[in-house]
Structures are given as structure tokens and as C-alpha cells.
Amino acid sequence: MLKLTGLKKINISIFISGTGSNLKNLIIHSFKKNSKFKITLIITNNPKAKGLNFAKKFKIEKRIINYSNIKNAEKKILLELKKNKVNLICLAGFMKILSKNFIKNFKGKIINIHPSLLPKYKGLNTHQRAMNNREKYSGCTVHYVNSKLDSGKIILQKKVRILKNDTFNSLNKRVLKHEHIIYPKALKKVLSNL
Ligand code: GRF
């Protein structure tokens, strides 16, 4: 059971595949005085993920999972999560889709950050698609993960105006800043509901 009892912190595992700016940001938040969570394990499918440097820098356990066979990969991940007593999973730029079976094992205990105003623009290249469609806004959403891609219950969302001269890079950079604000806020909300 996921119960916050007394002063015990919730153990979180963060899954990444790339840069890891959200990972770094959540690690920094976990060090704050009243933080109710601890990041105990970093999982990646990508041995070259830049974000792995934060594992070393902040002395956090990491596991690089070979994804050539999804079933085996997820089996290994579940084992590692169990070993490390992980209570909650935060996806942060993890580029693999978790199977129904995996999600069932962690029902209601996986959250994700997605760079769009869900339910609009599920999947990839969200900002580019929003710009191509001449949307006024893009943004980011933290949501629970269920078995349908980018479709779980929304926890928090932030609208970001698309400017006239925006490129993918400029918009992405601006939205990322908001991701770094809403992910810890959403996490706080999730933890307060446990
Ligand atoms: C972010 O844009 C996030 O919304 C998406 O993947 C990107 C990860 O960025 N899911 P980073 O690796 O945290 O810098």
C-alpha cells in the first residue's frame, strides 16, 4: 500500500531516455527541506542518455535496461523496482511505451509529463504539430499513466503561448521551463492524495 506514514519518504524511480532536465529538477526538489519523496532509482533504455550523468553527480542508483526484448526488459525493471522498494514511477522523457501488464503492476502509481495540452497532440513532435496547425497555445501536462498512450487522468497542465517567430527550439525551451515548475507541483499533489 502507498501510505505516507509518519516521516517516511516515498521512494520514486524516474525513467528517462534523453537529456534528463526534468530528472535533474526533480532531484533538486527532493533535496528540499520538507520534501516527502526520495529519488532512489533511475531507469533508462538508453545507455547514452545524457541524464545518466545526474545519477553519478547526485549518487543515485541507475539501471540501463536492454530493450531488445520488451517482455524481458519490463521483467528486469519490475525486479529492480521491487528490490529498491519503489512506490511511485515518474516518467520524464522515457521513449518506450509501457505494456498493459507493467502498468497493471503499478496501477495508479505511474505519472508522466507530456509536452502538449492533452488531450490534444498525444504522441511525438507535439510542438511542431501545434505550430503547423497554427494553434495559439502549446504547453505541458502531467498525467497519470494508463494503458492508452497519453490518455490518463490529468493532474496539472500549463498553457504556453506560441509566438509569431517561434521555432521548435524556442518553443520547446520555453515550455520546458514550465515543465520544471509543474512537474514538482503535480508530484506534490499526487503525494498529498496518497
Ligand atoms: C520533455 O519535453 C517531456 O515533456 C517529454 O520529454 C522531454 C524530456 O525532456 N516527455 P528532459 O529529458 O527532461 O529534458
Coordinates of N, CA and C and ligand atoms in Angstrom, one line a residue:
M1 N 0.8 -1.2 0.0 CA 0.0 0.0 0.0 C 0.9 1.2 0.0
L2 N 0.4 2.2 -0.7 CA 1.1 3.5 -0.8 C 0.6 4.4 0.3
K3 N 1.1 4.3 1.5 CA 0.7 5.2 2.6 C 1.9 6.0 3.1
L4 N 1.6 7.3 3.2 CA 2.7 8.1 3.8 C 2.6 8.1 5.3
T5 N 3.4 7.2 5.9 CA 3.2 7.1 7.3 C 4.3 7.8 8.0
G6 N 4.0 8.7 9.0 CA 5.0 9.4 9.7 C 5.9 10.2 8.8
L7 N 7.2 10.1 9.1 CA 8.2 10.8 8.3 C 8.8 10.1 7.2
K8 N 8.3 8.9 7.0 CA 8.9 8.1 5.9 C 8.6 8.7 4.5
K9 N 9.7 8.7 3.7 CA 9.6 9.3 2.4 C 9.1 8.3 1.4
I10 N 8.4 8.8 0.4 CA 8.0 7.9 -0.7 C 9.3 7.7 -1.6
N11 N 9.5 6.5 -2.0 CA 10.6 6.2 -2.9 C 10.2 6.3 -4.4
I12 N 10.9 7.1 -5.1 CA 10.5 7.3 -6.5 C 11.6 6.8 -7.5
S13 N 11.1 6.2 -8.6 CA 12.0 5.9 -9.6 C 11.7 6.8 -10.8
I14 N 12.7 7.4 -11.4 CA 12.5 8.2 -12.6 C 13.0 7.5 -13.9
F15 N 12.2 7.4 -14.9 CA 12.5 6.7 -16.1 C 12.9 7.8 -17.2
I16 N 14.0 7.7 -17.8 CA 14.4 8.7 -18.8 C 15.0 8.0 -20.1
S17 N 15.1 8.8 -21.1 CA 15.8 8.3 -22.3 C 16.7 9.3 -22.9
G18 N 16.7 10.5 -22.4 CA 17.5 11.6 -23.0 C 18.2 12.5 -22.1
T19 N 18.0 13.8 -22.3 CA 18.7 14.9 -21.5 C 18.5 14.8 -20.0
G20 N 17.3 14.6 -19.6 CA 17.1 14.5 -18.1 C 17.0 15.8 -17.4
S21 N 16.5 16.9 -18.1 CA 16.4 18.1 -17.3 C 15.2 18.0 -16.3
N22 N 14.2 17.3 -16.6 CA 13.1 17.1 -15.6 C 13.6 16.2 -14.5
L23 N 14.5 15.2 -14.8 CA 15.1 14.4 -13.8 C 15.9 15.3 -12.8
K24 N 16.7 16.1 -13.4 CA 17.6 16.9 -12.5 C 16.8 17.8 -11.6
N25 N 15.7 18.4 -12.2 CA 14.9 19.3 -11.5 C 14.2 18.6 -10.3
L26 N 13.7 17.3 -10.6 CA 13.0 16.6 -9.5 C 14.0 16.2 -8.4
I27 N 15.2 15.9 -8.8 CA 16.2 15.5 -7.8 C 16.4 16.7 -6.9
I28 N 16.6 17.9 -7.5 CA 16.8 19.1 -6.7 C 15.6 19.3 -5.7
H29 N 14.4 19.1 -6.2 CA 13.3 19.3 -5.4 C 13.3 18.2 -4.2
S30 N 13.8 17.1 -4.5 CA 13.8 16.0 -3.5 C 14.7 16.4 -2.3
F31 N 15.7 17.2 -2.6 CA 16.6 17.6 -1.5 C 16.1 18.7 -0.7
K32 N 14.9 19.3 -1.0 CA 14.4 20.4 -0.2 C 13.9 19.9 1.1
K33 N 13.9 20.9 2.1 CA 13.7 20.5 3.5 C 12.5 19.7 3.7
N34 N 11.4 20.1 3.2 CA 10.1 19.4 3.5 C 9.7 18.4 2.5
S35 N 10.6 18.0 1.7 CA 10.3 17.1 0.6 C 9.8 15.7 1.1
K36 N 8.7 15.2 0.5 CA 8.1 14.0 1.0 C 8.6 12.8 0.1
F37 N 9.5 13.1 -0.8 CA 10.0 12.0 -1.6 C 11.5 11.9 -1.8
K38 N 11.9 10.7 -2.2 CA 13.3 10.5 -2.4 C 13.5 9.8 -3.7
I39 N 14.5 10.2 -4.5 CA 14.6 9.5 -5.8 C 15.7 8.4 -5.6
T40 N 15.2 7.2 -5.7 CA 16.1 6.1 -5.3 C 16.7 5.3 -6.5
L41 N 16.0 5.5 -7.6 CA 16.5 4.7 -8.8 C 16.1 5.4 -10.1
I42 N 17.2 5.4 -11.0 CA 17.0 6.0 -12.3 C 17.0 4.8 -13.3
I43 N 16.0 4.7 -14.2 CA 15.9 3.7 -15.2 C 16.0 4.3 -16.6
T44 N 16.8 3.7 -17.4 CA 16.8 4.1 -18.8 C 17.0 2.9 -19.7
N45 N 16.5 3.2 -21.0 CA 16.6 2.2 -22.0 C 17.8 2.6 -22.9
N46 N 18.4 3.8 -22.6 CA 19.4 4.3 -23.5 C 20.7 4.5 -22.8
P47 N 21.7 3.7 -23.1 CA 23.0 3.8 -22.4 C 23.7 5.2 -22.6
K48 N 23.2 5.9 -23.7 CA 23.9 7.2 -24.0 C 23.1 8.4 -23.4
A49 N 22.0 8.1 -22.7 CA 21.2 9.2 -22.2 C 22.0 10.2 -21.4
K50 N 22.0 11.4 -21.8 CA 22.8 12.4 -21.0 C 22.4 12.5 -19.6
G51 N 21.1 12.3 -19.3 CA 20.6 12.4 -18.0 C 21.2 11.4 -17.0
L52 N 21.9 10.4 -17.5 CA 22.6 9.4 -16.6 C 23.7 10.1 -15.8
N53 N 24.2 11.2 -16.3 CA 25.2 11.9 -15.6 C 24.7 12.4 -14.2
F54 N 23.4 12.6 -14.1 CA 22.9 13.1 -12.9 C 22.9 12.0 -11.8
A55 N 22.8 10.7 -12.3 CA 22.9 9.6 -11.4 C 24.2 9.7 -10.6
K56 N 25.3 9.9 -11.4 CA 26.6 9.9 -10.8 C 26.8 11.2 -9.9
K57 N 26.4 12.3 -10.5 CA 26.5 13.6 -9.8 C 25.8 13.5 -8.4
F58 N 24.6 13.0 -8.4 CA 23.8 13.0 -7.1 C 23.8 11.7 -6.4
K59 N 24.7 10.8 -6.9 CA 24.8 9.4 -6.2 C 23.5 8.7 -6.1
I60 N 22.9 8.5 -7.2 CA 21.6 7.8 -7.2 C 21.8 6.5 -8.1
E61 N 21.2 5.5 -7.6 CA 21.3 4.2 -8.3 C 20.8 4.3 -9.7
K62 N 21.4 3.7 -10.7 CA 20.8 3.7 -12.0 C 20.9 2.3 -12.6
R63 N 19.9 2.0 -13.5 CA 19.9 0.8 -14.3 C 19.7 1.1 -15.7
I64 N 20.6 0.5 -16.6 CA 20.4 0.6 -18.0 C 19.8 -0.7 -18.5
I65 N 18.6 -0.6 -19.1 CA 17.9 -1.8 -19.4 C 17.9 -2.0 -20.9
N66 N 18.3 -3.2 -21.3 CA 18.4 -3.6 -22.7 C 16.9 -3.9 -23.1
Y67 N 16.5 -3.1 -24.1 CA 15.1 -3.2 -24.6 C 14.9 -4.1 -25.8
S68 N 15.9 -4.9 -26.2 CA 15.8 -5.7 -27.4 C 14.6 -6.6 -27.3
N69 N 14.2 -7.0 -26.1 CA 13.0 -7.8 -25.8 C 12.2 -7.1 -24.7
I70 N 11.1 -6.6 -25.1 CA 10.3 -5.8 -24.2 C 9.9 -6.5 -22.9
K71 N 9.4 -7.8 -23.1 CA 9.0 -8.6 -22.0 C 10.1 -8.7 -21.0
N72 N 11.3 -9.1 -21.5 CA 12.4 -9.3 -20.5 C 12.8 -8.0 -19.9
A73 N 12.7 -6.9 -20.7 CA 13.2 -5.6 -20.2 C 12.2 -5.2 -19.0
E74 N 10.9 -5.4 -19.2 CA 10.0 -5.0 -18.2 C 10.1 -5.9 -16.9
K75 N 10.4 -7.1 -17.2 CA 10.6 -8.1 -16.1 C 11.7 -7.6 -15.2
K76 N 12.8 -7.2 -15.9 CA 14.0 -6.7 -15.2 C 13.7 -5.5 -14.4
I77 N 13.0 -4.6 -15.1 CA 12.6 -3.3 -14.4 C 11.8 -3.6 -13.1
L78 N 10.8 -4.4 -13.3 CA 9.9 -4.7 -12.1 C 10.7 -5.3 -10.9
L79 N 11.7 -6.1 -11.3 CA 12.5 -6.7 -10.3 C 13.3 -5.6 -9.5
E80 N 13.9 -4.7 -10.3 CA 14.7 -3.6 -9.8 C 13.9 -2.7 -8.9
L81 N 12.6 -2.4 -9.4 CA 11.7 -1.5 -8.6 C 11.4 -2.2 -7.2
K82 N 11.2 -3.5 -7.3 CA 10.9 -4.2 -6.1 C 12.1 -4.2 -5.1
K83 N 13.3 -4.5 -5.7 CA 14.5 -4.5 -4.9 C 14.7 -3.2 -4.2
N84 N 14.5 -2.1 -4.9 CA 14.7 -0.8 -4.4 C 13.5 -0.1 -3.7
K85 N 12.5 -1.0 -3.4 CA 11.3 -0.5 -2.7 C 10.7 0.7 -3.3
V86 N 10.6 0.8 -4.6 CA 10.0 1.9 -5.2 C 8.5 2.0 -5.1
N87 N 7.9 3.1 -4.7 CA 6.5 3.3 -4.5 C 5.8 4.0 -5.7
L88 N 6.6 4.8 -6.4 CA 6.0 5.6 -7.4 C 7.0 5.8 -8.6
I89 N 6.4 5.8 -9.8 CA 7.3 6.0 -11.0 C 6.9 7.3 -11.7
C90 N 8.0 8.1 -12.0 CA 7.8 9.3 -12.7 C 8.5 9.1 -14.1
L91 N 7.7 9.2 -15.2 CA 8.3 9.1 -16.5 C 8.7 10.6 -16.9
A92 N 9.9 10.7 -17.4 CA 10.4 12.1 -17.8 C 11.2 11.9 -19.0
G93 N 10.5 11.9 -20.2 CA 11.2 11.8 -21.4 C 11.6 10.3 -21.7
F94 N 10.8 9.4 -21.2 CA 11.1 8.0 -21.4 C 10.4 7.6 -22.7
M95 N 11.2 7.1 -23.7 CA 10.7 6.9 -25.0 C 10.2 5.5 -25.3
K96 N 10.0 4.7 -24.3 CA 9.4 3.4 -24.5 C 8.0 3.4 -24.0
I97 N 7.1 2.6 -24.7 CA 5.7 2.5 -24.2 C 5.6 1.3 -23.2
L98 N 5.1 1.6 -22.0 CA 5.0 0.5 -21.0 C 3.8 -0.4 -21.4
S99 N 4.0 -1.7 -21.2 CA 2.9 -2.6 -21.5 C 1.7 -2.5 -20.5
K100 N 0.6 -3.0 -21.0 CA -0.6 -3.0 -20.1 C -0.3 -3.8 -18.8
N101 N 0.4 -4.9 -19.0 CA 0.8 -5.7 -17.8 C 1.7 -5.0 -16.8
F102 N 2.6 -4.2 -17.4 CA 3.5 -3.5 -16.5 C 2.7 -2.4 -15.7
I103 N 1.8 -1.7 -16.4 CA 1.0 -0.7 -15.8 C 0.1 -1.2 -14.7
K104 N -0.4 -2.4 -15.0 CA -1.3 -3.1 -14.0 C -0.5 -3.3 -12.7
N105 N 0.8 -3.7 -12.8 CA 1.6 -3.9 -11.7 C 1.8 -2.6 -10.8
F106 N 1.7 -1.5 -11.4 CA 1.9 -0.2 -10.7 C 0.7 0.7 -10.9
K107 N -0.5 0.1 -10.8 CA -1.7 0.8 -11.1 C -1.8 2.1 -10.3
G108 N -2.1 3.2 -11.0 CA -2.2 4.5 -10.3 C -1.0 5.0 -9.7
K109 N 0.1 4.4 -10.0 CA 1.4 4.8 -9.4 C 2.5 5.2 -10.4
I110 N 2.0 5.5 -11.6 CA 2.9 6.0 -12.7 C 2.4 7.3 -13.2
I111 N 3.3 8.3 -13.2 CA 2.9 9.6 -13.8 C 3.9 10.0 -14.9
N112 N 3.4 10.9 -15.8 CA 4.2 11.2 -16.9 C 4.1 12.7 -17.2
I113 N 5.1 13.3 -17.8 CA 5.0 14.7 -18.3 C 5.0 14.7 -19.8
H114 N 4.1 15.4 -20.4 CA 3.9 15.3 -21.8 C 3.9 16.8 -22.4
P115 N 4.6 17.0 -23.5 CA 4.8 18.4 -23.9 C 3.6 18.9 -24.9
S116 N 2.4 18.8 -24.4 CA 1.3 19.4 -25.1 C 0.1 19.6 -24.2
L117 N -0.9 20.3 -24.7 CA -2.1 20.4 -23.8 C -3.0 19.3 -24.1
L118 N -2.8 18.2 -23.4 CA -3.6 17.0 -23.6 C -5.1 17.3 -23.3
P119 N -6.0 16.8 -24.0 CA -5.9 15.6 -24.9 C -5.5 15.9 -26.3
K120 N -5.1 17.2 -26.5 CA -4.6 17.5 -27.9 C -3.1 17.0 -28.0
Y121 N -2.7 16.6 -29.2 CA -1.4 16.2 -29.5 C -0.7 15.2 -28.6
K122 N -1.3 14.0 -28.6 CA -0.7 12.8 -28.0 C 0.5 12.4 -28.9
G123 N 1.4 11.6 -28.3 CA 2.5 11.1 -29.2 C 3.6 12.1 -29.3
L124 N 4.3 12.0 -30.5 CA 5.5 12.7 -30.7 C 5.4 14.0 -31.5
N125 N 6.5 14.8 -31.5 CA 6.5 16.1 -32.3 C 5.4 17.0 -32.0
T126 N 5.0 17.1 -30.7 CA 3.8 17.9 -30.3 C 3.9 19.4 -30.6
H127 N 5.0 20.0 -30.3 CA 5.1 21.5 -30.5 C 5.1 21.8 -32.0
Q128 N 5.8 20.9 -32.8 CA 5.8 21.2 -34.3 C 4.4 21.0 -34.8
R129 N 3.7 20.0 -34.4 CA 2.3 19.8 -34.9 C 1.4 20.9 -34.5
A130 N 1.6 21.4 -33.3 CA 0.8 22.6 -32.8 C 1.1 23.8 -33.6
M131 N 2.4 24.0 -33.9 CA 2.8 25.2 -34.7 C 2.2 25.0 -36.2
N132 N 2.4 23.8 -36.7 CA 1.9 23.6 -38.1 C 0.4 23.9 -38.2
N133 N -0.4 23.6 -37.1 CA -1.8 23.8 -37.1 C -2.2 25.2 -36.7
R134 N -1.2 26.1 -36.6 CA -1.4 27.5 -36.2 C -2.2 27.6 -34.9
E135 N -1.9 26.8 -33.9 CA -2.5 26.9 -32.6 C -2.0 28.1 -31.9
K136 N -2.8 28.7 -31.1 CA -2.3 29.9 -30.3 C -1.5 29.4 -29.1
Y137 N -1.7 28.2 -28.6 CA -1.0 27.7 -27.5 C -0.5 26.3 -27.6
S138 N 0.7 26.1 -27.0 CA 1.1 24.7 -26.8 C 1.2 24.6 -25.3
G139 N 2.0 23.7 -24.7 CA 2.0 23.7 -23.3 C 2.5 22.3 -22.8
C140 N 2.2 22.0 -21.5 CA 2.7 20.7 -21.0 C 1.6 20.2 -20.0
T141 N 1.6 18.9 -19.8 CA 0.6 18.3 -19.0 C 1.3 17.2 -18.1
V142 N 1.0 17.1 -16.9 CA 1.4 16.0 -16.1 C 0.1 15.1 -15.9
H143 N 0.2 13.8 -16.1 CA -0.9 13.0 -16.1 C -0.6 11.6 -15.5
Y144 N -1.6 10.9 -15.0 CA -1.4 9.5 -14.7 C -1.3 8.7 -15.9
V145 N -0.5 7.6 -15.8 CA -0.4 6.7 -17.0 C -1.4 5.6 -16.9
N146 N -2.1 5.4 -18.0 CA -3.0 4.2 -18.1 C -2.6 3.5 -19.3
S147 N -3.4 2.5 -19.7 CA -3.0 1.7 -20.8 C -3.1 2.3 -22.2
K148 N -3.8 3.5 -22.3 CA -3.8 4.2 -23.5 C -2.8 5.3 -23.6
L149 N -2.1 5.5 -24.6 CA -1.0 6.4 -24.7 C -1.5 7.9 -24.4
D150 N -0.8 8.5 -23.5 CA -1.0 9.9 -23.1 C -2.5 10.2 -22.8
S151 N -3.2 9.3 -22.2 CA -4.6 9.4 -22.0 C -5.1 9.3 -20.6
G152 N -4.2 9.2 -19.7 CA -4.6 9.0 -18.2 C -5.1 10.4 -17.7
K153 N -5.7 10.3 -16.5 CA -6.2 11.5 -15.8 C -5.2 12.6 -15.7
I154 N -5.6 13.8 -16.0 CA -4.7 14.9 -15.9 C -4.6 15.4 -14.5
I155 N -3.3 15.7 -14.1 CA -3.0 16.2 -12.8 C -2.8 17.7 -12.8
L156 N -2.1 18.1 -13.7 CA -1.8 19.6 -13.8 C -1.4 19.9 -15.3
Q157 N -1.7 21.1 -15.7 CA -1.4 21.5 -17.1 C -1.1 23.0 -17.1
K158 N -0.2 23.3 -18.0 CA 0.2 24.7 -18.2 C 0.1 25.1 -19.7
K159 N -0.6 26.2 -20.0 CA -0.7 26.7 -21.4 C 0.5 27.6 -21.6
V160 N 1.1 27.5 -22.8 CA 2.2 28.4 -23.2 C 1.9 29.0 -24.5
R161 N 1.9 30.3 -24.6 CA 1.6 31.0 -25.9 C 2.6 30.6 -26.9
I162 N 2.1 30.4 -28.2 CA 3.1 30.2 -29.3 C 3.3 31.6 -29.9
L163 N 4.5 32.0 -30.0 CA 4.8 33.4 -30.5 C 5.0 33.3 -32.0
K164 N 4.9 34.5 -32.6 CA 4.9 34.6 -34.1 C 6.2 34.0 -34.7
N165 N 7.3 34.3 -34.0 CA 8.6 33.8 -34.6 C 9.1 32.6 -34.0
D166 N 8.3 31.9 -33.2 CA 8.7 30.6 -32.6 C 9.2 29.6 -33.6
T167 N 10.3 28.9 -33.2 CA 10.8 27.7 -33.9 C 10.5 26.6 -32.9
F168 N 10.7 25.4 -33.4 CA 10.5 24.2 -32.5 C 11.4 24.5 -31.2
N169 N 12.7 24.9 -31.5 CA 13.6 25.0 -30.4 C 13.2 26.1 -29.4
S170 N 12.8 27.2 -29.9 CA 12.5 28.3 -28.9 C 11.2 27.9 -28.1
L171 N 10.2 27.3 -28.8 CA 9.0 26.9 -28.0 C 9.3 25.8 -27.0
N172 N 10.1 24.9 -27.5 CA 10.4 23.7 -26.6 C 11.1 24.2 -25.4
K173 N 12.1 25.2 -25.6 CA 12.8 25.7 -24.4 C 11.9 26.4 -23.4
R174 N 11.0 27.2 -24.0 CA 10.0 27.9 -23.1 C 9.1 27.0 -22.4
V175 N 8.6 26.0 -23.1 CA 7.7 25.0 -22.4 C 8.5 24.2 -21.3
L176 N 9.7 23.9 -21.6 CA 10.5 23.1 -20.7 C 10.6 23.8 -19.3
K177 N 10.7 25.1 -19.4 CA 10.8 25.9 -18.1 C 9.5 25.7 -17.3
H178 N 8.4 25.6 -18.0 CA 7.1 25.4 -17.3 C 7.0 23.9 -16.8
E179 N 7.6 23.0 -17.6 CA 7.6 21.6 -17.2 C 8.3 21.5 -15.8
H180 N 9.4 22.3 -15.7 CA 10.1 22.2 -14.4 C 9.4 22.8 -13.3
I181 N 8.4 23.6 -13.6 CA 7.5 24.2 -12.5 C 6.4 23.2 -12.2
I182 N 5.7 22.7 -13.2 CA 4.5 21.9 -12.9 C 4.8 20.5 -12.5
Y183 N 5.9 19.9 -12.9 CA 6.1 18.5 -12.5 C 6.3 18.4 -11.0
P184 N 7.1 19.2 -10.3 CA 7.2 19.0 -8.9 C 5.8 19.4 -8.2
K185 N 5.1 20.4 -8.7 CA 3.8 20.7 -8.2 C 2.8 19.6 -8.3
A186 N 2.8 18.9 -9.5 CA 1.9 17.8 -9.7 C 2.3 16.6 -8.8
L187 N 3.6 16.5 -8.6 CA 4.0 15.4 -7.7 C 3.6 15.6 -6.3
K188 N 3.7 16.8 -5.9 CA 3.2 17.2 -4.5 C 1.7 16.9 -4.4
K189 N 1.0 17.2 -5.4 CA -0.5 16.9 -5.4 C -0.7 15.4 -5.3
V190 N 0.0 14.6 -6.1 CA -0.1 13.2 -6.1 C 0.2 12.6 -4.7
L191 N 1.3 13.1 -4.1 CA 1.7 12.6 -2.8 C 0.7 13.0 -1.7
S192 N 0.1 14.1 -1.9 CA -0.8 14.5 -0.8 C -2.1 13.7 -0.9
N193 N -2.3 13.0 -2.0 CA -3.5 12.2 -2.1 C -3.3 10.7 -1.7
L194 N -2.0 10.4 -1.4 CA -1.7 9.0 -1.1 C -2.3 8.6 0.3
Ligands
GRF1 C1 10.1 16.8 -22.2 O1 9.7 17.7 -23.2 C2 8.9 16.0 -21.7 O2 7.7 16.7 -21.7 C3 8.8 14.8 -22.7 O3 10.2 14.6 -23.0 C4 11.0 15.7 -22.7 C5 12.0 15.3 -21.7 O4 13.0 16.3 -21.5 N1 8.1 13.7 -22.2 P1 14.1 16.1 -20.5 O5 14.9 14.9 -20.8 O6 13.5 16.0 -19.1 O7 15.0 17.3 -20.6

